[in-house]
Amino acid sequence: MAETVKKIVKTIKVDLDKCNGCRGCEMACSAYHATPKYSSMNPARSRIRVIMDPFNDEFVPIRATDYTKAGCDGRRVYTIRGKEYSECSFCGTICPTRDLFFDPDSGLPLKCDLCEDEKVPLCVQACPQGCLTYVELEEEVEEEVKTSEMELGLKSLVDKYGVRKLQDSFARIAKKG
Amino acid sequence: MRYAEAGYNLEIDLSRGNIERVETDPKLTELFLGGQGVNAKIIWDRVGPEVKPFDEGNLLIFGAGLLHGTPVIGCNRTSVNTINPMTGIFGHSTMGGFFGPEIKHAGYDRIIISGKAPKLVYLWIKNDKVEIRDASHLKGKTVRETTRLIKEELNEPFAQVACIGPAGENKVFTASLEHNWNSAARGPGPIMGDKMIKAIAVRGTKDINIAHPQELFELCLKMKKEMYESDGCGDWMAVDEDDSFHHNNFSWGNSRTRIKNYWSEELQKRWTNWKYDHMDRQMGCYNCPKGCINVISWPGHPRFGYKCYGKDTYHMAAFKELDYSYELLGYCQDYGLDSYSTPQTLALGIELYEAGILTDKDMPNFPTDSGDRIKYLVEKVVHREGIGDILANGSWHAARQIGNGAEAFEHNTVKKMEQLPIKLGKLNPAYYLMIATGEKMAITQIEGSFPQDPIRDLDERQKFVDRWDAVPSEIFKDIFMRWEKRNEMSVEDTCLVTDWNEAMHYVDDSTGLCGFVSSFRGQFGGKTAFSFNNVPQIISLATGMDMDKDKLWEICRRNRTLIRAINNRLGIRRVDDDPPKDHWAVRDPELEAKMLDGYYDLRGFTKDGIPTKEELYKQGLDYVADELIQRGILDPNEGTPSQEKAKLEDQKSGGC
């Protein structure tokens, strides 16, 4: 059992009414996570995406949260004030059901890290419209072990190929040096 | 590695079904930047004057701007160029939204479409995978349905779609290409229809690389915040509910009737309520914090998004109120109709009916109410039924096809295309030149950097000039300081003002910047997000190219000259540089001739409005000069009007 500790919980609040659909958050996120920093932009690599259907006036920025190897039990469609939102609009899970939050080249999952080195995550900085705001809350939470991006990638590879295959490959690569 | 650019063009020949990914020449970027600039170069090279708009040889080019896909704010307008069937010349057409940046991320700087498909198709481009797909099931579908069906069948919610509605399919000359709530008018709509291409869907997942990443990114992040907060950016008409300007000053009906005191406080209050009670959102384009697109859900009618003056044109054509436009706009956008040209053509139809030139035979069951009449004609035009088949060609062509005196009722076109319905008293010199010589067919695509009117009060004028951020040189401050009366400006000043106005639009058209944060905003003074004072630096940071104000100005001049040469090759001459006869009540032919000569001098054109050999060679467009000479269009020995005058005087004095 994990210990309960007091700590600062960081999150990004989303005010859908203020989204003008510019997707600057996507651009900024991809630039921040590029190597070297800001050297390239590519919304497909962003860890925040705006689920968008202008004809239906739907604009929902979602952040990549947890990785899972399986899709969930049901695809969710919400209707709010008569407006039907597209499937999984409000879900940030990185799952195989949809082509979202996977690196377009490696296919590995991309998880939001709230831009750890920055005071305020880049997507929020790129949103003067105020759709995205950064909040820090002090809360009692269970201490969790943070998974690094590499670990997350490894986990998805395990899910895809199995531990055995991965072990063999790793051993072979390690041997080659 | 290329910075800011993808480095490849996508070539699609619809006749043969051939698809190629072709590496581009970096030299072209140095000479023409990108967007419309490079598009024009391709059209010069490959679409000769023998090619008619509806020939297989005509090209349709979707050009991403040089800075699309970079962090540069408000940079998202895609140039879609072709030979426009209405005018028969180079079609200047741009649209906002997300299309250009997506093309870039798919790995291309532009999509070049040639030929004609044997049956209706659409293109699906996902990075290197490009397919020409059957679109027979999309025939006759509206813009909204087409977009939804394509995204669904591809299972690609993140694809960006640009498509035509029924109007484009039927090659209506006033049809536009639609992308979300954005449209590209003046050519691409009917050409898509002719090429049998219903839509293009693009999704890109590739990187765009930046030459000086840290500096550019930090600058852009700062600019985004400033631009969001600034009222010197974006379309002020999206937030200013006082629209007396258009309603009191522009003409109603077939650009005919001016209602000087139309606007009232009561009206403004009522219309403002209509808007905000039914507005879903103010939407922006890619990476821009402004919300220039007003998205309205009018009960019982399809949702629509309008920009700028687009909300006024239908009700002003029909002598109705705003709610009339709100009823109609959703349908017209779904049909894919341009809201500038179309209503004027329809109003012409009504006038011709009233005059007895068109009769009940031409328009069976024509309603009596003007609003119903416009709706009736919209349906006819979109489907090219009966009289609609003629009106679909726009006012200029329609009037001539109808004949029987109809020509006299067509009074508001330049180079065969409808202009904004403005009818004024005394001539504004710079506007004379811009409307006369402009080949973009819409004054909004030419004006914008220099104020439209002088400021009477000297102190106010000084204050304006002191805080005028966008001026590329002190000369323009001096010109503005000595400008007292609207109709009084020296020929020299008029030419310089026109030059700056034009140049800034050429910056936007090649980089992909939006006029509402750039070329259209200098006129209001204060701080303008983009101008000649910062764009060169931004281009350098993004591309690594060595760029400064003079070099950028030179490129704009080259792009302008090249488009003129394309149009010269298609027959444009001095005689075509002619504003509508009744644009101003008071005309001065002698002064107008002087201004044209002055402008041609400045541009390096001959008296007939063709770039001189000297000018073309100076700009590295020697191949253009050689072809114009070979075709007998250009006399290699002819200089600009003032050069010719000097030669003549030389001869008179015997020369020595």
PDB file of C-alpha atoms in Angstrom, chain B residues 266-399:
ATOM      1  CA  GLU B 266     -32.012  51.057 -31.975  1.00  0.00           C
ATOM      2  CA  LEU B 267     -30.895  48.967 -34.933  1.00  0.00           C
ATOM      3  CA  GLN B 268     -27.471  48.358 -33.438  1.00  0.00           C
ATOM      4  CA  LYS B 269     -29.000  47.168 -30.187  1.00  0.00           C
ATOM      5  CA  ARG B 270     -31.387  44.817 -31.932  1.00  0.00           C
ATOM      6  CA  TRP B 271     -28.731  43.387 -34.237  1.00  0.00           C
ATOM      7  CA  THR B 272     -26.251  43.017 -31.389  1.00  0.00           C
ATOM      8  CA  ASN B 273     -28.792  40.958 -29.494  1.00  0.00           C
ATOM      9  CA  TRP B 274     -29.462  38.801 -32.523  1.00  0.00           C
ATOM     10  CA  LYS B 275     -25.775  38.109 -32.759  1.00  0.00           C
ATOM     11  CA  TYR B 276     -24.866  37.408 -29.152  1.00  0.00           C
ATOM     12  CA  ASP B 277     -28.060  35.514 -28.368  1.00  0.00           C
ATOM     13  CA  HIS B 278     -27.176  33.048 -31.109  1.00  0.00           C
ATOM     14  CA  MET B 279     -23.398  33.069 -31.206  1.00  0.00           C
ATOM     15  CA  ASP B 280     -21.704  29.796 -30.335  1.00  0.00           C
ATOM     16  CA  ARG B 281     -18.156  31.017 -30.450  1.00  0.00           C
ATOM     17  CA  GLN B 282     -15.612  33.278 -32.049  1.00  0.00           C
ATOM     18  CA  MET B 283     -13.240  30.898 -33.733  1.00  0.00           C
ATOM     19  CA  GLY B 284      -9.655  31.463 -34.780  1.00  0.00           C
ATOM     20  CA  CYS B 285      -7.347  29.948 -37.350  1.00  0.00           C
ATOM     21  CA  TYR B 286      -4.175  27.907 -36.802  1.00  0.00           C
ATOM     22  CA  ASN B 287      -1.986  29.313 -34.062  1.00  0.00           C
ATOM     23  CA  CYS B 288      -3.773  32.660 -33.814  1.00  0.00           C
ATOM     24  CA  PRO B 289      -5.293  33.922 -30.565  1.00  0.00           C
ATOM     25  CA  LYS B 290      -7.910  36.091 -32.269  1.00  0.00           C
ATOM     26  CA  GLY B 291     -11.477  34.994 -32.938  1.00  0.00           C
ATOM     27  CA  CYS B 292     -12.390  36.573 -36.261  1.00  0.00           C
ATOM     28  CA  ILE B 293     -14.919  33.941 -37.281  1.00  0.00           C
ATOM     29  CA  ASN B 294     -18.305  34.484 -35.674  1.00  0.00           C
ATOM     30  CA  VAL B 295     -20.098  31.163 -35.464  1.00  0.00           C
ATOM     31  CA  ILE B 296     -23.861  31.601 -35.334  1.00  0.00           C
ATOM     32  CA  SER B 297     -26.678  29.082 -34.871  1.00  0.00           C
ATOM     33  CA  TRP B 298     -29.820  30.752 -36.149  1.00  0.00           C
ATOM     34  CA  PRO B 299     -32.838  28.695 -35.045  1.00  0.00           C
ATOM     35  CA  GLY B 300     -34.230  26.427 -37.739  1.00  0.00           C
ATOM     36  CA  HIS B 301     -31.333  27.058 -40.121  1.00  0.00           C
ATOM     37  CA  PRO B 302     -27.873  25.595 -40.571  1.00  0.00           C
ATOM     38  CA  ARG B 303     -25.040  26.944 -38.431  1.00  0.00           C
ATOM     39  CA  PHE B 304     -22.560  29.221 -40.206  1.00  0.00           C
ATOM     40  CA  GLY B 305     -19.359  31.118 -39.536  1.00  0.00           C
ATOM     41  CA  TYR B 306     -18.876  34.572 -40.994  1.00  0.00           C
ATOM     42  CA  LYS B 307     -15.980  36.941 -41.194  1.00  0.00           C
ATOM     43  CA  CYS B 308     -15.747  40.643 -41.696  1.00  0.00           C
ATOM     44  CA  TYR B 309     -18.297  42.156 -44.072  1.00  0.00           C
ATOM     45  CA  GLY B 310     -19.509  38.707 -45.134  1.00  0.00           C
ATOM     46  CA  LYS B 311     -22.540  38.986 -42.883  1.00  0.00           C
ATOM     47  CA  ASP B 312     -23.863  42.045 -44.761  1.00  0.00           C
ATOM     48  CA  THR B 313     -23.745  41.171 -48.425  1.00  0.00           C
ATOM     49  CA  TYR B 314     -26.908  39.094 -48.769  1.00  0.00           C
ATOM     50  CA  HIS B 315     -29.213  41.357 -46.808  1.00  0.00           C
ATOM     51  CA  MET B 316     -27.792  44.437 -48.500  1.00  0.00           C
ATOM     52  CA  ALA B 317     -28.392  42.860 -51.901  1.00  0.00           C
ATOM     53  CA  ALA B 318     -31.983  42.122 -50.838  1.00  0.00           C
ATOM     54  CA  PHE B 319     -32.687  45.370 -48.906  1.00  0.00           C
ATOM     55  CA  LYS B 320     -33.336  43.343 -45.758  1.00  0.00           C
ATOM     56  CA  GLU B 321     -32.021  43.255 -42.211  1.00  0.00           C
ATOM     57  CA  LEU B 322     -29.306  41.140 -40.601  1.00  0.00           C
ATOM     58  CA  ASP B 323     -31.664  38.264 -39.752  1.00  0.00           C
ATOM     59  CA  TYR B 324     -32.104  37.699 -43.470  1.00  0.00           C
ATOM     60  CA  SER B 325     -28.375  37.033 -43.886  1.00  0.00           C
ATOM     61  CA  TYR B 326     -28.433  34.833 -40.793  1.00  0.00           C
ATOM     62  CA  GLU B 327     -31.136  32.707 -42.401  1.00  0.00           C
ATOM     63  CA  LEU B 328     -29.314  32.398 -45.686  1.00  0.00           C
ATOM     64  CA  LEU B 329     -25.612  32.149 -44.863  1.00  0.00           C
ATOM     65  CA  GLY B 330     -25.626  28.546 -43.646  1.00  0.00           C
ATOM     66  CA  TYR B 331     -27.195  27.347 -46.908  1.00  0.00           C
ATOM     67  CA  CYS B 332     -24.900  29.444 -49.079  1.00  0.00           C
ATOM     68  CA  GLN B 333     -21.792  28.205 -47.273  1.00  0.00           C
ATOM     69  CA  ASP B 334     -23.034  24.647 -47.643  1.00  0.00           C
ATOM     70  CA  TYR B 335     -23.485  25.225 -51.372  1.00  0.00           C
ATOM     71  CA  GLY B 336     -20.009  26.741 -51.472  1.00  0.00           C
ATOM     72  CA  LEU B 337     -20.875  30.201 -52.782  1.00  0.00           C
ATOM     73  CA  ASP B 338     -18.720  33.305 -52.502  1.00  0.00           C
ATOM     74  CA  SER B 339     -20.625  35.883 -50.473  1.00  0.00           C
ATOM     75  CA  TYR B 340     -18.985  38.851 -52.255  1.00  0.00           C
ATOM     76  CA  SER B 341     -19.642  38.212 -55.942  1.00  0.00           C
ATOM     77  CA  THR B 342     -22.781  36.115 -55.688  1.00  0.00           C
ATOM     78  CA  PRO B 343     -25.243  38.571 -54.083  1.00  0.00           C
ATOM     79  CA  GLN B 344     -24.282  41.301 -56.542  1.00  0.00           C
ATOM     80  CA  THR B 345     -24.935  39.035 -59.504  1.00  0.00           C
ATOM     81  CA  LEU B 346     -28.300  38.024 -58.061  1.00  0.00           C
ATOM     82  CA  ALA B 347     -29.232  41.664 -57.464  1.00  0.00           C
ATOM     83  CA  LEU B 348     -28.366  42.350 -61.092  1.00  0.00           C
ATOM     84  CA  GLY B 349     -30.825  39.599 -62.036  1.00  0.00           C
ATOM     85  CA  ILE B 350     -33.555  41.300 -60.020  1.00  0.00           C
ATOM     86  CA  GLU B 351     -32.816  44.658 -61.645  1.00  0.00           C
ATOM     87  CA  LEU B 352     -32.976  43.165 -65.116  1.00  0.00           C
ATOM     88  CA  TYR B 353     -36.346  41.627 -64.281  1.00  0.00           C
ATOM     89  CA  GLU B 354     -37.677  44.947 -63.027  1.00  0.00           C
ATOM     90  CA  ALA B 355     -36.423  46.596 -66.199  1.00  0.00           C
ATOM     91  CA  GLY B 356     -38.256  44.047 -68.321  1.00  0.00           C
ATOM     92  CA  ILE B 357     -35.071  42.699 -69.863  1.00  0.00           C
ATOM     93  CA  LEU B 358     -35.578  39.422 -68.049  1.00  0.00           C
ATOM     94  CA  THR B 359     -39.173  38.261 -67.996  1.00  0.00           C
ATOM     95  CA  ASP B 360     -41.415  35.618 -66.461  1.00  0.00           C
ATOM     96  CA  LYS B 361     -40.288  33.372 -69.276  1.00  0.00           C
ATOM     97  CA  ASP B 362     -36.741  33.537 -67.945  1.00  0.00           C
ATOM     98  CA  MET B 363     -37.855  33.425 -64.340  1.00  0.00           C
ATOM     99  CA  PRO B 364     -41.062  31.429 -64.015  1.00  0.00           C
ATOM    100  CA  ASN B 365     -42.899  31.976 -60.706  1.00  0.00           C
ATOM    101  CA  PHE B 366     -40.457  34.715 -59.695  1.00  0.00           C
ATOM    102  CA  PRO B 367     -41.545  35.856 -56.207  1.00  0.00           C
ATOM    103  CA  THR B 368     -42.455  39.461 -55.450  1.00  0.00           C
ATOM    104  CA  ASP B 369     -40.494  39.918 -52.229  1.00  0.00           C
ATOM    105  CA  SER B 370     -36.828  40.873 -52.775  1.00  0.00           C
ATOM    106  CA  GLY B 371     -35.665  38.438 -50.093  1.00  0.00           C
ATOM    107  CA  ASP B 372     -37.548  35.552 -51.684  1.00  0.00           C
ATOM    108  CA  ARG B 373     -36.174  36.607 -55.044  1.00  0.00           C
ATOM    109  CA  ILE B 374     -32.566  36.283 -53.857  1.00  0.00           C
ATOM    110  CA  LYS B 375     -33.360  32.853 -52.403  1.00  0.00           C
ATOM    111  CA  TYR B 376     -35.026  31.823 -55.665  1.00  0.00           C
ATOM    112  CA  LEU B 377     -31.992  32.906 -57.653  1.00  0.00           C
ATOM    113  CA  VAL B 378     -29.529  31.215 -55.264  1.00  0.00           C
ATOM    114  CA  GLU B 379     -31.168  27.873 -56.033  1.00  0.00           C
ATOM    115  CA  LYS B 380     -31.156  28.561 -59.771  1.00  0.00           C
ATOM    116  CA  VAL B 381     -27.511  29.621 -59.804  1.00  0.00           C
ATOM    117  CA  VAL B 382     -26.188  26.778 -57.650  1.00  0.00           C
ATOM    118  CA  HIS B 383     -27.784  24.203 -59.934  1.00  0.00           C
ATOM    119  CA  ARG B 384     -27.302  26.240 -63.116  1.00  0.00           C
ATOM    120  CA  GLU B 385     -30.995  25.935 -63.873  1.00  0.00           C
ATOM    121  CA  GLY B 386     -32.673  28.234 -66.380  1.00  0.00           C
ATOM    122  CA  ILE B 387     -31.563  31.828 -65.854  1.00  0.00           C
ATOM    123  CA  GLY B 388     -29.219  30.536 -63.128  1.00  0.00           C
ATOM    124  CA  ASP B 389     -27.038  29.020 -65.828  1.00  0.00           C
ATOM    125  CA  ILE B 390     -26.290  32.536 -67.038  1.00  0.00           C
ATOM    126  CA  LEU B 391     -26.150  34.374 -63.708  1.00  0.00           C
ATOM    127  CA  ALA B 392     -23.737  31.690 -62.494  1.00  0.00           C
ATOM    128  CA  ASN B 393     -21.100  33.313 -64.671  1.00  0.00           C
ATOM    129  CA  GLY B 394     -21.074  36.540 -62.651  1.00  0.00           C
ATOM    130  CA  SER B 395     -22.396  40.003 -63.538  1.00  0.00           C
ATOM    131  CA  TRP B 396     -20.013  40.817 -66.377  1.00  0.00           C
ATOM    132  CA  HIS B 397     -20.524  37.656 -68.393  1.00  0.00           C
ATOM    133  CA  ALA B 398     -24.224  37.371 -67.516  1.00  0.00           C
ATOM    134  CA  ALA B 399     -25.038  40.893 -68.707  1.00  0.00           C
TER     135      ALA B 399
END
